[in-house]
CSV table of C-alpha atoms in Angstrom, one decimal:
chain,number,residue,atom,x,y,z
A,226,MET,CA,-15.7,-54.4,-98.4
A,227,ALA,CA,-14.3,-53.4,-95.2
A,228,THR,CA,-14.0,-49.5,-94.2
A,229,GLN,CA,-11.4,-48.2,-92.2
A,230,ASP,CA,-12.7,-47.6,-89.9
A,231,GLN,CA,-13.6,-51.5,-89.6
A,232,ILE,CA,-10.2,-52.2,-89.6
A,233,ASN,CA,-9.5,-50.2,-87.1
A,234,ASP,CA,-11.8,-52.4,-84.9
A,235,LEU,CA,-9.6,-55.5,-86.0
A,236,ALA,CA,-6.9,-53.8,-84.4
A,237,SER,CA,-7.9,-52.2,-81.1
A,238,LEU,CA,-9.4,-56.0,-80.9
A,239,TYR,CA,-5.7,-57.2,-81.0
A,240,ALA,CA,-4.5,-54.3,-78.9
A,241,GLY,CA,-7.2,-54.9,-76.0
A,242,TYR,CA,-6.9,-58.7,-75.9
A,243,PHE,CA,-3.8,-59.6,-77.1
A,244,ASN,CA,-1.7,-56.2,-75.8
A,245,ARG,CA,-0.1,-57.0,-79.5
A,246,ALA,CA,0.2,-55.1,-82.9
A,247,ALA,CA,-2.2,-57.2,-85.3
A,248,ASP,CA,-0.3,-59.9,-87.8
A,249,PRO,CA,-1.0,-59.6,-90.9
A,250,ALA,CA,-2.5,-63.3,-91.6
A,251,GLY,CA,-4.7,-63.2,-88.7
A,252,LEU,CA,-5.9,-59.1,-89.7
A,253,GLN,CA,-6.5,-60.3,-93.2
A,254,PHE,CA,-8.5,-63.6,-92.3
A,255,TRP,CA,-11.0,-61.1,-89.9
A,256,ILE,CA,-11.3,-58.8,-93.3
A,257,ASP,CA,-11.7,-61.2,-95.2
A,258,GLN,CA,-15.1,-62.1,-91.9
A,259,ILE,CA,-15.8,-58.9,-92.0
A,260,ASP,CA,-16.2,-58.5,-96.2
A,261,ALA,CA,-18.7,-62.1,-96.0
A,262,GLY,CA,-20.7,-59.9,-93.5
A,263,ARG,CA,-19.5,-60.9,-90.1
A,264,ALA,CA,-20.4,-58.5,-87.2
A,265,PHE,CA,-17.4,-56.6,-84.9
A,266,ASN,CA,-19.3,-58.1,-81.8
A,267,THR,CA,-19.1,-61.8,-82.8
A,268,ILE,CA,-15.8,-61.4,-84.1
A,269,ALA,CA,-15.0,-60.3,-80.7
A,270,ALA,CA,-16.6,-63.2,-79.1
A,271,ASP,CA,-14.2,-65.5,-81.4
A,272,PHE,CA,-10.9,-63.4,-79.7
A,273,ALA,CA,-12.5,-63.8,-76.6
A,274,ALA,CA,-12.4,-67.9,-77.2
A,275,SER,CA,-9.2,-67.9,-78.9
A,276,PRO,CA,-6.7,-69.5,-76.9
A,277,GLU,CA,-3.8,-66.7,-76.8
A,278,ALA,CA,-6.3,-65.0,-75.3
A,279,GLU,CA,-7.9,-67.5,-72.8
A,280,ALA,CA,-4.0,-67.5,-71.8
A,281,LEU,CA,-3.7,-64.9,-70.8
A,282,TYR,CA,-6.8,-64.5,-68.9
A,283,PRO,CA,-8.2,-67.1,-66.5
A,284,TYR,CA,-11.7,-65.4,-66.1
A,285,LEU,CA,-12.1,-65.9,-70.3
A,286,VAL,CA,-11.9,-69.2,-69.1
A,287,THR,CA,-13.6,-70.1,-65.8
A,288,PRO,CA,-16.3,-66.8,-66.0
A,289,GLY,CA,-18.2,-68.6,-63.2
A,290,VAL,CA,-15.7,-68.7,-60.8
A,291,SER,CA,-13.3,-66.2,-61.7
A,292,ASN,CA,-13.3,-62.4,-60.3
A,293,PRO,CA,-13.7,-60.0,-64.1
A,294,THR,CA,-11.8,-57.1,-62.2
A,295,VAL,CA,-8.2,-58.4,-63.2
A,296,PHE,CA,-10.0,-58.9,-67.1
A,297,ILE,CA,-11.2,-55.7,-66.7
A,298,THR,CA,-8.2,-54.1,-66.0
A,299,SER,CA,-5.6,-55.7,-68.0
A,300,ILE,CA,-8.3,-54.2,-71.2
A,301,TYR,CA,-8.2,-51.1,-69.9
A,302,GLU,CA,-4.4,-50.9,-69.4
A,303,ASN,CA,-4.3,-52.5,-72.8
A,304,LEU,CA,-6.1,-50.1,-74.8
A,305,PHE,CA,-5.5,-46.9,-72.4
A,306,ASN,CA,-2.2,-47.4,-70.5
A,307,ARG,CA,-4.6,-46.8,-67.3
A,308,ALA,CA,-6.8,-48.6,-64.9
A,309,PRO,CA,-10.7,-48.0,-64.9
A,310,ASP,CA,-12.0,-46.1,-62.7
A,311,ALA,CA,-13.6,-47.2,-59.5
A,312,ALA,CA,-17.0,-47.0,-61.1
A,313,GLY,CA,-16.6,-48.2,-64.2
A,314,LEU,CA,-14.6,-51.2,-63.0
A,315,SER,CA,-18.2,-51.6,-60.4
A,316,PHE,CA,-20.1,-51.7,-63.2
A,317,TRP,CA,-18.9,-53.4,-65.9
A,318,SER,CA,-17.7,-56.0,-63.1
A,319,GLY,CA,-21.1,-56.4,-61.9
A,320,VAL,CA,-22.4,-56.9,-65.6
A,321,LEU,CA,-20.2,-59.4,-66.2
A,322,SER,CA,-20.8,-61.3,-63.1
A,323,ALA,CA,-24.3,-61.3,-63.5
A,324,GLY,CA,-23.7,-62.8,-67.4
A,325,THR,CA,-26.4,-59.4,-68.5
A,326,VAL,CA,-22.9,-58.4,-70.8
A,327,SER,CA,-20.8,-61.1,-72.7
A,328,VAL,CA,-17.4,-60.1,-73.1
A,329,ALA,CA,-17.4,-59.6,-76.3
A,330,ASP,CA,-20.4,-56.5,-75.5
A,331,PHE,CA,-17.9,-54.8,-73.1
A,332,ILE,CA,-14.6,-54.7,-75.2
A,333,GLU,CA,-17.1,-53.2,-77.8
A,334,ALA,CA,-18.7,-50.6,-75.6
A,335,ILE,CA,-14.7,-50.0,-73.9
A,336,ILE,CA,-13.6,-49.2,-77.5
A,337,ASN,CA,-16.3,-47.2,-79.0
A,338,GLY,CA,-16.7,-45.3,-75.6
A,339,ALA,CA,-13.3,-44.0,-75.8
A,340,VAL,CA,-12.6,-40.2,-75.6
A,341,ASP,CA,-10.5,-37.8,-74.2
A,342,ASP,CA,-10.9,-36.1,-71.1
A,343,PRO,CA,-8.2,-33.4,-70.5
A,344,ALA,CA,-9.5,-31.8,-67.0
A,345,GLU,CA,-9.5,-35.6,-65.7
A,346,GLY,CA,-5.8,-36.2,-66.9
A,347,THR,CA,-7.0,-39.1,-69.5
A,348,PHE,CA,-6.3,-39.6,-73.2
A,349,ASP,CA,-8.6,-42.8,-74.0
A,350,ALA,CA,-9.4,-41.5,-77.6
A,351,THR,CA,-5.5,-40.8,-78.1
A,352,THR,CA,-3.8,-43.4,-77.2
A,353,LEU,CA,-5.9,-46.0,-78.9
A,354,SER,CA,-5.9,-44.1,-81.8
A,355,ASN,CA,-2.0,-44.1,-81.5
A,356,LYS,CA,-1.8,-48.0,-80.9
A,357,ILE,CA,-4.2,-48.6,-83.9
A,358,GLU,CA,-1.4,-46.5,-86.1
A,359,VAL,CA,1.6,-48.4,-85.2
A,360,SER,CA,-0.2,-51.9,-84.8
A,361,LEU,CA,-1.4,-51.3,-88.9
A,362,ASP,CA,2.2,-50.3,-89.4
A,363,PHE,CA,3.8,-53.5,-88.0
A,364,ALA,CA,1.0,-55.6,-90.0
A,365,ASP,CA,1.6,-53.8,-93.2
A,366,LYS,CA,5.3,-53.4,-93.1
A,367,THR,CA,5.9,-57.3,-92.2
A,368,SER,CA,3.1,-58.4,-94.8
A,369,ASN,CA,4.9,-56.4,-97.7
A,370,ASP,CA,8.8,-58.0,-96.6
A,371,PRO,CA,8.9,-61.3,-98.1
A,372,GLY,CA,11.6,-63.1,-95.8
A,373,PHE,CA,8.6,-62.2,-92.8
A,374,THR,CA,7.5,-65.0,-90.3
A,375,TYR,CA,5.2,-64.9,-87.5
A,376,ASP,CA,7.5,-67.1,-85.1
A,377,ALA,CA,7.7,-66.3,-81.4
A,378,ALA,CA,10.6,-63.4,-82.2
A,379,ALA,CA,7.2,-61.7,-84.2
A,380,ALA,CA,5.0,-62.1,-81.2
A,381,ALA,CA,7.2,-60.7,-79.2
A,382,ALA,CA,8.3,-57.5,-81.4
A,383,ALA,CA,4.3,-56.9,-82.0
A,384,VAL,CA,3.6,-56.6,-78.0
A,385,ALA,CA,6.8,-54.2,-78.0
A,386,VAL,CA,6.0,-51.9,-80.8
A,387,LEU,CA,2.4,-50.6,-78.7
A,388,ASP,CA,4.4,-51.4,-75.4
A,389,GLY,CA,5.6,-47.8,-75.4
A,390,VAL,CA,2.5,-45.8,-77.2
A,391,THR,CA,0.8,-43.7,-75.3
A,392,TYR,CA,-1.1,-40.5,-76.4
A,393,ASP,CA,2.3,-38.7,-77.3
A,394,PRO,CA,2.4,-38.8,-80.7
A,395,ALA,CA,6.9,-38.6,-80.5
A,396,THR,CA,5.6,-42.8,-79.3
A,397,VAL,CA,4.0,-43.5,-82.8
A,398,VAL,CA,7.3,-42.6,-84.3
A,399,GLU,CA,9.1,-44.2,-81.9
A,400,GLY,CA,6.7,-47.8,-82.5
A,401,LYS,CA,7.2,-47.5,-86.3
A,402,LEU,CA,10.6,-46.9,-85.8
A,403,GLU,CA,10.9,-50.2,-83.5
A,404,VAL,CA,9.0,-52.3,-86.6
A,405,ASP,CA,11.7,-50.9,-89.2
A,406,GLU,CA,14.3,-52.1,-86.3
A,407,PHE,CA,12.6,-55.5,-85.8
A,408,LEU,CA,12.4,-55.8,-89.9
A,409,HIS,CA,15.9,-54.4,-90.5
A,410,PRO,CA,18.2,-54.7,-87.2
A,411,SER,CA,20.7,-51.7,-87.3
A,412,THR,CA,23.7,-52.3,-89.2
A,413,GLU,CA,27.1,-53.1,-87.8
A,414,THR,CA,30.2,-50.9,-89.1
A,415,PHE,CA,33.5,-51.5,-89.1
A,416,THR,CA,36.4,-49.5,-90.6
A,417,LEU,CA,40.0,-51.5,-91.3
A,418,THR,CA,43.0,-50.0,-89.8
A,419,THR,CA,46.6,-49.9,-91.6
A,420,GLY,CA,47.6,-52.0,-88.0
A,421,VAL,CA,46.2,-54.9,-87.6
A,422,ASP,CA,41.9,-55.6,-87.0
A,423,ALA,CA,41.3,-58.6,-85.0
A,424,GLY,CA,39.7,-59.7,-81.9
A,425,PRO,CA,36.3,-58.6,-80.6
A,426,GLU,CA,36.5,-55.3,-82.3
A,427,PHE,CA,36.1,-56.6,-85.7
A,428,THR,CA,33.4,-59.2,-84.8
A,429,GLY,CA,30.0,-58.8,-85.9
A,430,GLY,CA,27.1,-59.8,-84.0
A,431,THR,CA,23.0,-60.8,-84.5
A,432,THR,CA,22.2,-57.6,-87.0
A,433,ASP,CA,23.6,-57.2,-90.1
A,434,ALA,CA,27.5,-56.0,-90.7
A,435,VAL,CA,29.7,-53.7,-92.8
A,436,PHE,CA,33.4,-53.5,-93.2
A,437,ASN,CA,35.0,-50.9,-94.9
A,438,ALA,CA,38.6,-51.7,-95.6
A,439,PRO,CA,39.7,-47.8,-97.7
A,440,LEU,CA,43.1,-47.0,-98.6
A,441,GLY,CA,44.8,-45.8,-95.7
A,442,LEU,CA,47.6,-42.3,-96.2
A,443,GLY,CA,50.8,-43.6,-97.0
A,444,ILE,CA,54.1,-42.2,-95.5
A,445,ASP,CA,54.4,-39.9,-98.8
A,446,GLY,CA,51.5,-38.9,-98.6
A,447,LEU,CA,50.0,-39.6,-102.1
A,448,VAL,CA,50.6,-43.2,-102.6
A,449,GLY,CA,47.3,-45.2,-100.3
A,450,VAL,CA,48.2,-48.3,-98.3
A,451,GLN,CA,45.8,-51.2,-98.1
A,452,THR,CA,43.9,-51.3,-94.8
A,453,LEU,CA,42.9,-55.0,-95.5
A,454,GLN,CA,46.0,-56.8,-94.1
A,455,GLY,CA,47.3,-60.4,-94.1
A,456,PRO,CA,46.9,-60.8,-90.3
A,457,ASP,CA,43.4,-59.0,-90.3
A,458,VAL,CA,40.9,-61.4,-88.8
A,459,LEU,CA,37.3,-60.6,-89.7
A,460,ASP,CA,34.0,-62.0,-88.5
A,461,GLY,CA,30.6,-60.8,-90.0
A,462,GLY,CA,29.1,-63.1,-87.3
A,463,ALA,CA,24.9,-63.6,-87.7
A,464,GLY,CA,23.5,-61.7,-90.6
A,465,PHE,CA,23.8,-60.3,-93.9
A,466,ASN,CA,27.2,-58.5,-93.6
A,467,ILE,CA,29.4,-56.8,-96.7
A,468,LEU,CA,32.9,-56.1,-97.0
A,469,ASN,CA,34.2,-53.0,-98.7
A,470,ALA,CA,37.7,-53.4,-99.5
A,471,GLU,CA,40.2,-50.9,-101.7
A,472,LEU,CA,43.5,-53.1,-102.8
A,473,ASN,CA,46.5,-52.0,-104.2
A,474,GLY,CA,48.4,-54.8,-103.4
A,475,THR,CA,50.1,-53.0,-100.4
A,476,GLY,CA,49.1,-55.9,-97.4
A,477,THR,CA,51.4,-57.6,-95.6
A,478,THR,CA,50.4,-60.4,-97.2
A,479,ALA,CA,47.3,-62.0,-99.3
A,480,ASN,CA,45.5,-63.9,-97.2
A,481,PRO,CA,43.9,-62.0,-94.7
A,482,THR,CA,41.5,-64.5,-92.5
A,483,ILE,CA,38.0,-63.9,-92.9
A,484,SER,CA,34.8,-65.7,-92.0
A,485,ASN,CA,30.6,-65.2,-92.4
A,486,ILE,CA,31.1,-62.7,-94.5
A,487,GLN,CA,28.5,-62.8,-97.5
A,488,GLN,CA,29.9,-60.2,-100.1
A,489,TYR,CA,32.7,-58.4,-101.7
A,490,ASN,CA,32.8,-55.0,-103.1
A,491,LEU,CA,36.3,-55.3,-103.8
A,492,THR,CA,38.3,-51.8,-106.1
A,493,THR,CA,41.6,-52.3,-107.3
A,494,PHE,CA,44.2,-49.9,-108.1
A,495,ASP,CA,47.5,-49.1,-109.3
A,496,LEU,CA,50.5,-47.2,-107.7
A,497,GLY,CA,51.1,-44.9,-111.0
A,498,GLY,CA,50.9,-41.8,-111.0
A,499,ASN,CA,50.4,-39.3,-108.7
A,500,GLY,CA,48.0,-41.3,-107.0
A,501,ALA,CA,45.7,-44.4,-106.6
A,502,LEU,CA,43.9,-44.9,-109.7
A,503,ASP,CA,41.1,-46.8,-110.4
A,504,LEU,CA,41.4,-49.7,-112.7
A,505,THR,CA,38.7,-52.7,-111.5
A,506,ARG,CA,35.7,-53.1,-109.2
A,507,ALA,CA,34.4,-56.6,-108.6
A,508,THR,CA,31.4,-57.6,-106.1
A,509,GLY,CA,31.2,-60.9,-105.4
A,510,TYR,CA,29.2,-63.6,-103.5
């Protein structure tokens, strides 16, 4: 069974070759390969030969005629957010050009050799560890989201969640929040008034939206006035949208214009006594 270190190494390949977090299906495939006895450098070679990697790095397609400098620099940037030092770049360019080291052995050596060197101002081990943590958070959360599909938007999100991750632990928190934001976009909230609520101020966008229509204060200070009014025009836009409305029959007319709202949570009140009396609560879809 694949160990956590082996799974971390797989996440390193995703970061190094693709500059993105691991997608859940792909990660599970490679875990299964390890469980079946595959060696890490053979998996790394498969990454290098993948259409995704070849589309990113011309060197992988034509190693005999392409300079490996851009490829090596990209790997360093992807893993550590820095360019290789001159001596390292010269060494790896030489051995890759000569063919004495494969790209799979190269990236394995780079991953395994990551260290922090505060004197030089480099924190490669911590940066890579942080990227692995965010990458696996993306893979874990997406694998447990029933509505998730690894499509173009998900692929872009997989890149974006690693984009700002450095050796700073705060960037790990931010990366994980970006994962959450991708899976569950921030909810817009609209609060209705006792006037006419319409126009762009009451139109949702691409995220989920909640429209709240509480009872407003009446002129006597006791009886609530319905904020969901006949002239209101509410449009939830995209996403899954909810209307929470308190009703007591004081709306200007009975039929506001409502579109693209999927769930209605309605509470009705009477006007007796010294205030509003809750009579009925209902939820509809």
